Tab-separated table of C-alpha atoms and ligand atoms in Angstrom:
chain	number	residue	atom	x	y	z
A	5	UNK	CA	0.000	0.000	0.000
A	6	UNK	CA	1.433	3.726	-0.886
A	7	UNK	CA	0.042	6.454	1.241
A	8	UNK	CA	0.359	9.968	0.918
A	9	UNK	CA	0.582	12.240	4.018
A	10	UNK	CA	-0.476	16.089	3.533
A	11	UNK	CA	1.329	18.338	5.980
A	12	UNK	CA	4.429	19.417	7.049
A	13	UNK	CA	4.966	19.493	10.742
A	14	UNK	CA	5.938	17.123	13.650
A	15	UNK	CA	2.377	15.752	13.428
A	16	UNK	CA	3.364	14.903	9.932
A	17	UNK	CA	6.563	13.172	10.883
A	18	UNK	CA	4.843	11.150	13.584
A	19	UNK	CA	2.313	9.871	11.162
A	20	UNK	CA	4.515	8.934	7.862
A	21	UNK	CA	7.128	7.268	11.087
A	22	UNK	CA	4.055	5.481	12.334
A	23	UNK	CA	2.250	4.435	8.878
A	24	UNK	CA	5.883	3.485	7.425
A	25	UNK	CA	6.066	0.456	10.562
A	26	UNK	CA	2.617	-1.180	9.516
A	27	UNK	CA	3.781	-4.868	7.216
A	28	UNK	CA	1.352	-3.528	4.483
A	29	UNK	CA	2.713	-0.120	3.526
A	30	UNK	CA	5.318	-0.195	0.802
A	31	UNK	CA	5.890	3.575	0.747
A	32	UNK	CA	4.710	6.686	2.299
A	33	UNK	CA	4.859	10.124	0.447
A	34	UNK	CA	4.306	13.528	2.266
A	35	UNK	CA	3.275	17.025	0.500
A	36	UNK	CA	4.541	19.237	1.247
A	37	UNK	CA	6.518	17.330	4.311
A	38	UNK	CA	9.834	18.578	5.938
A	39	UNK	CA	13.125	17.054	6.873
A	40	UNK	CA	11.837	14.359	8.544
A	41	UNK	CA	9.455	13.154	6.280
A	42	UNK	CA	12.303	13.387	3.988
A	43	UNK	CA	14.049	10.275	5.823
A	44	UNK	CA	10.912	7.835	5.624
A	45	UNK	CA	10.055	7.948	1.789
A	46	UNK	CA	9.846	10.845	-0.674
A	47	UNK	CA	8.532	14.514	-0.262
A	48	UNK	CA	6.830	16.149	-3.381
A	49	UNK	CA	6.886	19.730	-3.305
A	50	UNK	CA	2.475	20.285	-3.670
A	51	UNK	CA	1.059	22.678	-0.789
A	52	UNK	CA	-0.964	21.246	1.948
A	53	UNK	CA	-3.857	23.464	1.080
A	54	UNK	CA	-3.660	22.470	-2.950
A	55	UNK	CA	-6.364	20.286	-2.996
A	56	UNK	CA	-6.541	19.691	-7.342
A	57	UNK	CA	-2.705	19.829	-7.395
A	58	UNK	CA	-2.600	16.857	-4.249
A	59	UNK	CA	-5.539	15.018	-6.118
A	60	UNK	CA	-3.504	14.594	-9.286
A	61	UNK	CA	-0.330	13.656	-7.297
A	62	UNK	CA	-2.068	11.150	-5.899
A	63	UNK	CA	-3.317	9.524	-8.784
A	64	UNK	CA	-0.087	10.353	-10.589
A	65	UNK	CA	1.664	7.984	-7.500
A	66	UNK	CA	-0.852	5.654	-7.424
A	67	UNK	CA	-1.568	6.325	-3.662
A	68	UNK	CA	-3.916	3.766	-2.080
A	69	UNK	CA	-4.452	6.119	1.224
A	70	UNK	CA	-4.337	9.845	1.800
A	71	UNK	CA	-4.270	11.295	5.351
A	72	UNK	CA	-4.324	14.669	5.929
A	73	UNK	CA	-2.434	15.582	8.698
A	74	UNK	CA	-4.051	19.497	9.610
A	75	UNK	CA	-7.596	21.068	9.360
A	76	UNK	CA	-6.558	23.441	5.611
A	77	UNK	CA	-7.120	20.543	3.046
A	78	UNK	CA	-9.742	18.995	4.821
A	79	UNK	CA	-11.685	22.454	5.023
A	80	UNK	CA	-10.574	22.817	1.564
A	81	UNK	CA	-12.602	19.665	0.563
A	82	UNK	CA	-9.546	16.896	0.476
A	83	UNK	CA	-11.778	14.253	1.465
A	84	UNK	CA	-14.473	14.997	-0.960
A	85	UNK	CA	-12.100	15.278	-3.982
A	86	UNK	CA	-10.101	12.598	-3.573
A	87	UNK	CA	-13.356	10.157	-2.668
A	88	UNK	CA	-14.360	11.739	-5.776
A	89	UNK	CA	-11.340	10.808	-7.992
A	90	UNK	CA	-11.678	6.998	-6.282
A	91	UNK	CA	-8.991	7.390	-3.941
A	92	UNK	CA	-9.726	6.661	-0.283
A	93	UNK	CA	-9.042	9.585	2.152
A	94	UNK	CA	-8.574	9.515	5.470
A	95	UNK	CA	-10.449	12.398	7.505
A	96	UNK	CA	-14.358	13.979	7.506
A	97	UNK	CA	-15.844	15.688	4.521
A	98	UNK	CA	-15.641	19.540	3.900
A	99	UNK	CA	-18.888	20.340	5.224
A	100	UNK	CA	-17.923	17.738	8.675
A	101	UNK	CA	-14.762	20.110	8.876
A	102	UNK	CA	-16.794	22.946	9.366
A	103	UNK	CA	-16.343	22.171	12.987
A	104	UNK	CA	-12.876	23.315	13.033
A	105	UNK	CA	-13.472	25.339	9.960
A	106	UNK	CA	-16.095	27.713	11.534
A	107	UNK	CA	-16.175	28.616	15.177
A	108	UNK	CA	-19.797	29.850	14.551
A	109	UNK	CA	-20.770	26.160	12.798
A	110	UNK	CA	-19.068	24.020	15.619
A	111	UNK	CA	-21.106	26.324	18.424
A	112	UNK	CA	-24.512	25.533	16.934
A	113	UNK	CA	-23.749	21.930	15.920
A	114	UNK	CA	-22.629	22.072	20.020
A	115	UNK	CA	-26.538	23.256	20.811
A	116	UNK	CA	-27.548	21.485	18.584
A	117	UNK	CA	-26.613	18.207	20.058
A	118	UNK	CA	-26.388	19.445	23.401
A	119	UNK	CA	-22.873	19.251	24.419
A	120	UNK	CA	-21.660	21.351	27.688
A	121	UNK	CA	-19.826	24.658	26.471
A	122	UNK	CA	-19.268	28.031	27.066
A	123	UNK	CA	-22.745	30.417	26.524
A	124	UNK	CA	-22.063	32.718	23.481
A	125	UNK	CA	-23.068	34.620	20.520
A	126	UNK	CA	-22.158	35.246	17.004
A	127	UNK	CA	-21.921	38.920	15.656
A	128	UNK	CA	-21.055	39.922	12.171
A	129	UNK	CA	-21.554	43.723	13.195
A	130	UNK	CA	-19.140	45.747	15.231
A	131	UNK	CA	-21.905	47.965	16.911
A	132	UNK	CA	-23.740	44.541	17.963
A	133	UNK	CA	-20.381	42.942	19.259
A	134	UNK	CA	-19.625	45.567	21.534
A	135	UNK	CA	-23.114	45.826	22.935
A	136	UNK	CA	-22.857	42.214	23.809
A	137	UNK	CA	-19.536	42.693	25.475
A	138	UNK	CA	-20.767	45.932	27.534
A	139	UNK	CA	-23.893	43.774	28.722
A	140	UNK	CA	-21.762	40.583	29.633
A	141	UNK	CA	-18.909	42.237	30.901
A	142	UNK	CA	-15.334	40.977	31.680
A	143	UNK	CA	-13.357	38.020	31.283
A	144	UNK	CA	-14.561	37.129	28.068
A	145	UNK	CA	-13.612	35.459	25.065
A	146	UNK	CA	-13.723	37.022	21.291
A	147	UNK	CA	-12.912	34.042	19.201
A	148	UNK	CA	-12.861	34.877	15.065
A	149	UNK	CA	-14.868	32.511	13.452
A	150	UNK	CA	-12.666	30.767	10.945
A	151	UNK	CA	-9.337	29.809	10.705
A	152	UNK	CA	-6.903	32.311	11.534
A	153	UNK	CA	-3.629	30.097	12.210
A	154	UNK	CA	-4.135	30.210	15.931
A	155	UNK	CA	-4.545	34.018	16.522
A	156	UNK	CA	-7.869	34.769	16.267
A	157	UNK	CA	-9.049	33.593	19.777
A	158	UNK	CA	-8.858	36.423	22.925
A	159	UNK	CA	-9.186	35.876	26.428
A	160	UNK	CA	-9.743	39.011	26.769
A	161	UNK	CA	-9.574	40.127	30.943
A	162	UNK	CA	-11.127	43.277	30.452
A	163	UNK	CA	-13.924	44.872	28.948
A	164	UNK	CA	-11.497	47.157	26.780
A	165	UNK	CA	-9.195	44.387	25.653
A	166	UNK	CA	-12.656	43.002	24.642
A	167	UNK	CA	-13.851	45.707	22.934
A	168	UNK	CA	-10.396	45.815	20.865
A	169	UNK	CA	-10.472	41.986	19.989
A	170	UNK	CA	-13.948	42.673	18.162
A	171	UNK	CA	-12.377	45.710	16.148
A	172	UNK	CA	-9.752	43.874	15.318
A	173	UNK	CA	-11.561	41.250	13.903
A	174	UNK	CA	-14.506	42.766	12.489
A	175	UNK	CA	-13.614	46.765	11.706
A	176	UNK	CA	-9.938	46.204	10.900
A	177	UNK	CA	-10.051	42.763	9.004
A	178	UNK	CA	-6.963	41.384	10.901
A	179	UNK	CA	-8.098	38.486	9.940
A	180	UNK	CA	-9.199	38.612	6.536
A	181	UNK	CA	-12.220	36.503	5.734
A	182	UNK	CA	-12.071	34.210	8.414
A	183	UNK	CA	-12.524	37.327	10.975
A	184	UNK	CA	-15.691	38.602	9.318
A	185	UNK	CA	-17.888	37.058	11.909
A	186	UNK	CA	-17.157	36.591	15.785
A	187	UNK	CA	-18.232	34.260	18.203
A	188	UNK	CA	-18.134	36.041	21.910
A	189	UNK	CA	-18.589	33.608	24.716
A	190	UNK	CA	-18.076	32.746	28.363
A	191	UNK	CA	-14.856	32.414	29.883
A	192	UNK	CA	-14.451	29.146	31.300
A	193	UNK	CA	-11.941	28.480	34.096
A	194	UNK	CA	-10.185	25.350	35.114
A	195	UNK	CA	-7.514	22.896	33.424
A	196	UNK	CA	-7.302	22.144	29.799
A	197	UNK	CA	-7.154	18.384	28.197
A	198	UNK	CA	-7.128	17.470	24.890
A	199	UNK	CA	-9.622	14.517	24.450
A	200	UNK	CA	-9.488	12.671	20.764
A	201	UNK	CA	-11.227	9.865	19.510
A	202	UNK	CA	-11.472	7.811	16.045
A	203	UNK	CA	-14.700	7.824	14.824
A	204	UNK	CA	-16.399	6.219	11.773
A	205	UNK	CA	-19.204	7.980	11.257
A	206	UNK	CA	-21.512	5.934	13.776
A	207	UNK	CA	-19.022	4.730	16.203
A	208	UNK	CA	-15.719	6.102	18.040
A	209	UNK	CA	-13.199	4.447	20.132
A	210	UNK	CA	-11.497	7.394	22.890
A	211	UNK	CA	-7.787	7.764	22.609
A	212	UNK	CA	-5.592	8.753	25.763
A	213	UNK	CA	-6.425	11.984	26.926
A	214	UNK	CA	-3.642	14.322	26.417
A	215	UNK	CA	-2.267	17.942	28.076
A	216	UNK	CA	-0.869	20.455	25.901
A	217	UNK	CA	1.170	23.213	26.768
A	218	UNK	CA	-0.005	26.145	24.462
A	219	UNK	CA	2.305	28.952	25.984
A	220	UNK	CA	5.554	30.002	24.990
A	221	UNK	CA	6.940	30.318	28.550
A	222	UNK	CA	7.266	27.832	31.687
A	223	UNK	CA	4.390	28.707	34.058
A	224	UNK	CA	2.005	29.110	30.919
A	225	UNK	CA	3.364	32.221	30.365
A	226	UNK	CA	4.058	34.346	26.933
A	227	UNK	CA	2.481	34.249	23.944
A	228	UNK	CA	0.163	31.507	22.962
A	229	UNK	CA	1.870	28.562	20.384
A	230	UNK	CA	0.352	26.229	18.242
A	231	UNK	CA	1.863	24.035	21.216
A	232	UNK	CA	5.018	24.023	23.034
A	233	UNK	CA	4.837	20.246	24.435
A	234	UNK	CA	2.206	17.566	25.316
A	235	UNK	CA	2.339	14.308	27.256
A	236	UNK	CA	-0.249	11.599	27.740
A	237	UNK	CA	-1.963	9.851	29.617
A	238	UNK	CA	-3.072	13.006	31.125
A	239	UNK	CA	-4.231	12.647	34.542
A	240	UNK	CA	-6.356	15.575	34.630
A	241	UNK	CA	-8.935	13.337	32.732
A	242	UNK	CA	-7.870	9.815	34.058
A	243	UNK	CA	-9.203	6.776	31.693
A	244	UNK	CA	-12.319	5.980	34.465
A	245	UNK	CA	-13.907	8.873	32.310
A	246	UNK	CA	-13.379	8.395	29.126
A	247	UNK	CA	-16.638	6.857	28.277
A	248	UNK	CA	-18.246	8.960	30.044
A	249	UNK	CA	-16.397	11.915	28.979
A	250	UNK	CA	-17.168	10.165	24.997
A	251	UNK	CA	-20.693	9.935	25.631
A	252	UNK	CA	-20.714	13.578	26.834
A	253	UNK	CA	-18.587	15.486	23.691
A	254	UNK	CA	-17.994	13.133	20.910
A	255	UNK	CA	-20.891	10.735	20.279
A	256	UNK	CA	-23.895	13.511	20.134
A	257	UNK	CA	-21.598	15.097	17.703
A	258	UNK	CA	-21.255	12.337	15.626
A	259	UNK	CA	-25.712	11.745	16.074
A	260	UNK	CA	-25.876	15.177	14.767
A	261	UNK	CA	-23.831	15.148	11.557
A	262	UNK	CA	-25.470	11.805	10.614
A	263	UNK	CA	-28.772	13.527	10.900
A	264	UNK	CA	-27.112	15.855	9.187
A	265	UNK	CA	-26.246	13.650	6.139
A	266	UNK	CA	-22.391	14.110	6.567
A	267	UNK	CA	-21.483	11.363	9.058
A	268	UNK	CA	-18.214	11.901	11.019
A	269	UNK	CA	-15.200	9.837	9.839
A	270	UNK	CA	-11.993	10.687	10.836
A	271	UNK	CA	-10.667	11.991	14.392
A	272	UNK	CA	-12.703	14.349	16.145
A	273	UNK	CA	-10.755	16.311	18.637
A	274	UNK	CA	-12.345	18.193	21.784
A	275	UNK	CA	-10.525	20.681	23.403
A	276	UNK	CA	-11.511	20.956	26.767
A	277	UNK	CA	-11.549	22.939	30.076
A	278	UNK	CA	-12.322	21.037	32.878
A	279	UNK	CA	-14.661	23.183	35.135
A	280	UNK	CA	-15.965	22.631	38.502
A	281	UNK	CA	-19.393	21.889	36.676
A	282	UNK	CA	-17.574	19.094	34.518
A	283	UNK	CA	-15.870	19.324	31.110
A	284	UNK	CA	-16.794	21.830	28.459
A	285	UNK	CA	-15.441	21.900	25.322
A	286	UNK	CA	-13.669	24.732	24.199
A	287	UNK	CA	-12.950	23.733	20.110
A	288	UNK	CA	-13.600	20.966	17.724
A	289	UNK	CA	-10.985	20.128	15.544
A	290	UNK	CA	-10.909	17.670	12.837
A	291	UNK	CA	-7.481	15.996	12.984
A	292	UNK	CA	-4.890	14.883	15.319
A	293	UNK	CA	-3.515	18.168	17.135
A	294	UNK	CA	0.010	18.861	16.917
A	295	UNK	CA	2.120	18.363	19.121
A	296	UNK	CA	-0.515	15.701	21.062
A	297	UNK	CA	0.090	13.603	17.638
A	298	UNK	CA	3.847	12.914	18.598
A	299	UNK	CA	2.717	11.470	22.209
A	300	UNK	CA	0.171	9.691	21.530
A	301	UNK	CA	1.429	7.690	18.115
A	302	UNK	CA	4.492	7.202	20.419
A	303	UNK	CA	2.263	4.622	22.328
A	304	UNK	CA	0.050	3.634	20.094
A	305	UNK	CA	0.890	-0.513	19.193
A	306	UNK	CA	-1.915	-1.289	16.880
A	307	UNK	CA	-1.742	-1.014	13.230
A	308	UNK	CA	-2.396	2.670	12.417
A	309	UNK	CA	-3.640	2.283	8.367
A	310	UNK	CA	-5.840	-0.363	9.785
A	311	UNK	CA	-7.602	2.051	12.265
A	312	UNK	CA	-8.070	4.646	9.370
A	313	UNK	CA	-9.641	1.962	7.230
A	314	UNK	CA	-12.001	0.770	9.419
A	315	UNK	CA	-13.030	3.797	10.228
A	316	UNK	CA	-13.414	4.172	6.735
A	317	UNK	CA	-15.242	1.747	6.163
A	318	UNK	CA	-17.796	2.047	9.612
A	319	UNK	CA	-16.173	-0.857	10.971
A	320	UNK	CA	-14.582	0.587	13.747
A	321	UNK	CA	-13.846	-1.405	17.254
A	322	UNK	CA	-12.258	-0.587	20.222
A	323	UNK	CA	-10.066	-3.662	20.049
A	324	UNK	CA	-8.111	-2.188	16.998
A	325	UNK	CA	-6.839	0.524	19.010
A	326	UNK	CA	-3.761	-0.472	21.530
A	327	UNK	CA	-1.932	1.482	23.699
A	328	UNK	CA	1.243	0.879	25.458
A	329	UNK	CA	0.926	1.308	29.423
A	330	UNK	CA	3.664	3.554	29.212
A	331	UNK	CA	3.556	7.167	29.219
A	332	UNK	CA	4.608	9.638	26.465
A	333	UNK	CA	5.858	13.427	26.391
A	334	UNK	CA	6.924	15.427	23.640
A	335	UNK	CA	8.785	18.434	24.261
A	336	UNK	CA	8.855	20.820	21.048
A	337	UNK	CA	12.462	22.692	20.845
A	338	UNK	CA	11.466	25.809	18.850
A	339	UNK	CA	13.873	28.776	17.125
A	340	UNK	CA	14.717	31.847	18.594
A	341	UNK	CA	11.524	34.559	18.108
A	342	UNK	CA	9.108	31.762	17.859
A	343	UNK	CA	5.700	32.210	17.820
A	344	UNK	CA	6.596	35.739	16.596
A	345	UNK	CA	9.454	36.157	13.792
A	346	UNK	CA	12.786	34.200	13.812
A	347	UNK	CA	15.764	33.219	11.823
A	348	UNK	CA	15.797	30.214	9.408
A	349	UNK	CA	18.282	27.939	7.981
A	350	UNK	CA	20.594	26.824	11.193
A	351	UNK	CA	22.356	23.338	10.996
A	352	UNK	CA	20.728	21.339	14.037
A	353	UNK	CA	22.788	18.617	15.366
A	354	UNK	CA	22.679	15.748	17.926
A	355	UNK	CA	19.546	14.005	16.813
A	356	UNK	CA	21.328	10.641	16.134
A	357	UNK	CA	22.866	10.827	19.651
A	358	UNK	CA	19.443	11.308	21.110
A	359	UNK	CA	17.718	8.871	19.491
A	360	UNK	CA	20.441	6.628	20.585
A	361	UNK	CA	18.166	5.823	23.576
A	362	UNK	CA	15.295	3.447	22.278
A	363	UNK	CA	13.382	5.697	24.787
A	364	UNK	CA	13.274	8.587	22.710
A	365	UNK	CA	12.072	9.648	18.868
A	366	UNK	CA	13.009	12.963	17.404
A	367	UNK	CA	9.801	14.172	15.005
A	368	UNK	CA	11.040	16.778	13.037
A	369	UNK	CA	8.648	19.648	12.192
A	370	UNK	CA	10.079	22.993	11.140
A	371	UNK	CA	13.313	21.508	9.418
A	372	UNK	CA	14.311	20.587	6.105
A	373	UNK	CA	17.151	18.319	4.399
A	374	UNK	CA	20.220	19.918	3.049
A	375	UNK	CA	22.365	17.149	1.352
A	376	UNK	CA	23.728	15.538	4.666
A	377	UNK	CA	22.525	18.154	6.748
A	378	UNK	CA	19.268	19.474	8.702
A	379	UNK	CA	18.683	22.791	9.215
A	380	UNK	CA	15.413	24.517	10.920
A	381	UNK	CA	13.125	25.922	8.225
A	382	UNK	CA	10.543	26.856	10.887
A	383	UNK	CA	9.424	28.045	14.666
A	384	UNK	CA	8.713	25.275	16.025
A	385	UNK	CA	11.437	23.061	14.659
A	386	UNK	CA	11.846	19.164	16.599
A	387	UNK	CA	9.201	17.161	18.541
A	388	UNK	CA	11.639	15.300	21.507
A	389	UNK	CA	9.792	12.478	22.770
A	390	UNK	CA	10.475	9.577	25.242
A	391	UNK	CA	8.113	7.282	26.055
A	392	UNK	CA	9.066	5.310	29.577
A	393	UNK	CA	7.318	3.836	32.193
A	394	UNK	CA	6.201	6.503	33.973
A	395	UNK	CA	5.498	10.060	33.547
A	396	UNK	CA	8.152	11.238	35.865
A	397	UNK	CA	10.771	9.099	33.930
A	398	UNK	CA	9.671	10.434	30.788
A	399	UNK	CA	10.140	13.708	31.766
A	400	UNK	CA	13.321	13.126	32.920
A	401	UNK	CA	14.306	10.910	29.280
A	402	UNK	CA	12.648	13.853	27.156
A	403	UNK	CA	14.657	16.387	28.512
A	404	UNK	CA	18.214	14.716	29.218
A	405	UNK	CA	17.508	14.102	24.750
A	406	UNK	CA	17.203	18.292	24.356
A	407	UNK	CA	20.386	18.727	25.958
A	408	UNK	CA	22.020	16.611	23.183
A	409	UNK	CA	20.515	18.158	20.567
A	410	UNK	CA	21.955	22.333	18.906
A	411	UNK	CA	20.865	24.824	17.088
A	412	UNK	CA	21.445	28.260	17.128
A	413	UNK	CA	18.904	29.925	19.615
A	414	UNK	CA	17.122	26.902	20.509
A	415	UNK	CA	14.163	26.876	23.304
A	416	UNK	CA	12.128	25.264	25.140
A	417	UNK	CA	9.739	24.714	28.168
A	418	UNK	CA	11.310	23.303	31.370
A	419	UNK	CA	7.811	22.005	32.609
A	420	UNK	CA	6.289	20.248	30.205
A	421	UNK	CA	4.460	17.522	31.902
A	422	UNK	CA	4.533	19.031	35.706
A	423	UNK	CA	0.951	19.472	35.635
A	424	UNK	CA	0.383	16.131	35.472
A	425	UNK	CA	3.188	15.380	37.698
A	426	UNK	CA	1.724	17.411	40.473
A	427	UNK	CA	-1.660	15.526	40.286
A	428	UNK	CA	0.613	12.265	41.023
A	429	UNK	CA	1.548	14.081	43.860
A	430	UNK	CA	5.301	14.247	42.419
B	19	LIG	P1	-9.390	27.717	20.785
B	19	LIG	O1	-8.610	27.939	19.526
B	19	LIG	O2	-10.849	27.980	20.671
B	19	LIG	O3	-9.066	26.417	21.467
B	19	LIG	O4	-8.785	28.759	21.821
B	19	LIG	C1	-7.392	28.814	22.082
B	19	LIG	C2	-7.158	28.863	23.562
B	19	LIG	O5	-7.885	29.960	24.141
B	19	LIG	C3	-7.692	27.630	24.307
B	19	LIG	O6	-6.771	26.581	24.302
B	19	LIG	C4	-7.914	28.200	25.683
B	19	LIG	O7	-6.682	28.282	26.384
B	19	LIG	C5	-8.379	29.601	25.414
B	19	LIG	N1	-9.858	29.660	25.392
B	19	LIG	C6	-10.676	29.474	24.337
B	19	LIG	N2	-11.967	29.579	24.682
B	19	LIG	C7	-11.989	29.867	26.004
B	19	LIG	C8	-13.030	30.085	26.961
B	19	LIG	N3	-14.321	30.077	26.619
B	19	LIG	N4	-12.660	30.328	28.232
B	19	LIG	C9	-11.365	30.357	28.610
B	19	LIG	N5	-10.336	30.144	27.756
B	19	LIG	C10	-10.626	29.893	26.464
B	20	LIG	N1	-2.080	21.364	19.836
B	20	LIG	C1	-3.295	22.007	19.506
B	20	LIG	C2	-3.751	21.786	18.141
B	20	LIG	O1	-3.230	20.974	17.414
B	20	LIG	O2	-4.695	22.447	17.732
């Protein structure tokens, strides 16, 4: 079997390293990919978002599977394309993807079905906006409704950083087209997990809940990341409530897009805050997230293109999903600047020495190949990630693999993982 991966980040990596082990893959291909992907089969230089252009690669290559790593192509239409030109995809249909697409979409499929979230409403007027916001008052959240590459969401803490977030968004255009309409809702408070499941359209089977670490700073400080680190299992949502935790924020979501006539197949991702009145999800998305990808692949032992067939084919089963008992965390070594501007093109070495430990895999993300060499080609540049028998140890493996590993700059979180650590009562 020949599968093509679209995407270019650690996620990426993870996947093609993960698809690549299964006895009935002869060769994985990634579009755009990076320097990682590079080192498992063949990257082909087609953007992730090039839907036509990844359609004709793929029959070109005479791929038998594509899986799209993050939320563009499949909000773009991938899956409905490709099913289109007879090539099985991997991932929901456009109109499915609307949950990570549209902010605005996901909330009302979310009433809709009647999963727990924050109260809100959805403004595509300025004047509007702001009279909401002077009625509900501070904290609040102005979230842009589409995709806006991780900046369009404010927690804002006052009424006038509220007030600023819906200008931005909706007078100024800083988002373009995807900032046209805003959704303003509740501020939730508690802990964040990141809860993901495989789902078939009818049924889904929970993975490990994971923690990510979306600030640039120890201490969840800084500016927010597209993730600085993630572990898993995350005790903050221990597996006692997973079905529970299913039956609460991914199966009435799957109900509703079947009554919808676009079933859910692919993974369904709930980001949530665990409140004192239970979990409430704060986003859909419609893919693995990145960097909880890296952790969680890192411990999965069953058959990955076998899981994205069946669920395929609506013949999912929780016994085709195994995980190891071990624990995983991924701590993401970024470039100098990151998530604002920083320098390309710096030789990283030390990734052979740290893989030397059959604890640990480096997934590249932000890198590229340069003959013999790697050099960063983005902000956040490796994945490091051991996976050991208990959290604490790897912590401990994770980090003792960044110290082996340059680059010019190079940074990362100290406390990736203490969160969890804590609730051990380590
Ligand atoms: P989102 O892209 O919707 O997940 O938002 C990005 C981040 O903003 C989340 O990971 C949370 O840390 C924060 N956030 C989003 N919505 C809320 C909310 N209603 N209350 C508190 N924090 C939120
Ligand atoms: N790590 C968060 C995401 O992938 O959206």
């Amino acid at each position: 079997m020949r599968i093509l991966v679209v995407g270019s980040g650690g996620r990426e990596h993870a996947l093609a390293r993960t698809l690549v082990k299964s006895p009935d893959v002869s060769a994985v291909l990634a579009a755009p990919g990076n320097g990682g992907t590079a080192g498992v089969g063949e990257n082909v230089p087609v953007a992730d978002s090039d839907v036509p252009g990844l359609v004709a690669l793929a029959k070109d290559r005479g791929i038998d599977l594509v899986v799209a790593g993050p939320e563009a192509p499949l909000v773009a239409g991938i899956r409905d394309a490709m099913e289109t030109a007879g090539i099985p995809c991997f991932g929901p249909d456009a109109y499915a993807a609307g949950l990570e697409g549209s902010k605005a979409f996901a909330k009302d499929v979310m009433a809709a079905a009647g999963v727990p979230t924050a109260a809100y409403a959805t403004f595509t007027d300025a004047a509007s906006a702001r009279a909401y916001v002077e009625k509900v008052g501070a904290p609040v959240v102005v979230k842009a409704d589409g995709l806006a590459a991780g900046k369009g969401v404010t927690v804002a803490a006052t009424k006038e950083e509220a007030l600023a977030a819906v200008d931005e968004s909706l007078v100024a255009g800083a988002f373009g087209k995807a900032g046209t309409k805003v959704v303003v809702e509740e501020a939730l408070v508690g802990e964040e997990a990141s809860f993901l499941a495989f789902c078939d359209g009818a049924a889904s089977v929970a993975m490990t809940a994971c923690q990510d670490h979306k600030a640039a700073y120890d201490g969840d400080t800084g500016p927010n990341t597209g993730g600085m680190g993630a572990y898993c299992p995350a005790p903050v949502l221990p597996p006692s409530r997973y079905e529970e935790t299913k039956a609460l924020v991914i199966d009435p979501i799957l109900r509703e897009m079947a009554k919808r006539g676009h079933p859910f197949t692919g993974i369904l991702y709930a980001g949530l805050m665990m409140t004192a009145d239970g979990p409430k999800v704060l986003e859909y998305n419609v893919r693995f997230g990145d960097p909880e990808c890296q952790p969680l692949l890192a411990r999965l032992e069953s058959d990955l293109p076998a899981i994205f067939f069946a669920c395929r084919a609506g013949t999912l089963t929780p016994e085709l999903v195994r995980w190891s008992a071990k624990s995983a965390l991924c701590v993401v070594m970024a470039a100098p600047g990151y998530p604002g501007s920083y320098p390309k093109g710096m030789e990283i070495t030390g990734i052979a020495a740290a893989e030397a430990d059959p604890a640990v895999t480096v997934y590249q993300a932000g890198t590229r190949r340069d003959g013999e060499r790697i050099l960063t080609s983005g902000g956040r540049v490796l994945g490091v990630t051991a996976l050991c028998d208990t959290l604490a140890a790897a912590k401990a493996t994770a980090y003792e693999a960044c110290a082996k590993i340059r680059f010019d700059g190079a940074f990362y979180r100290r406390d990736i993982g203490d969160k969890g650590l804590k609730r051990e009562g380590k």
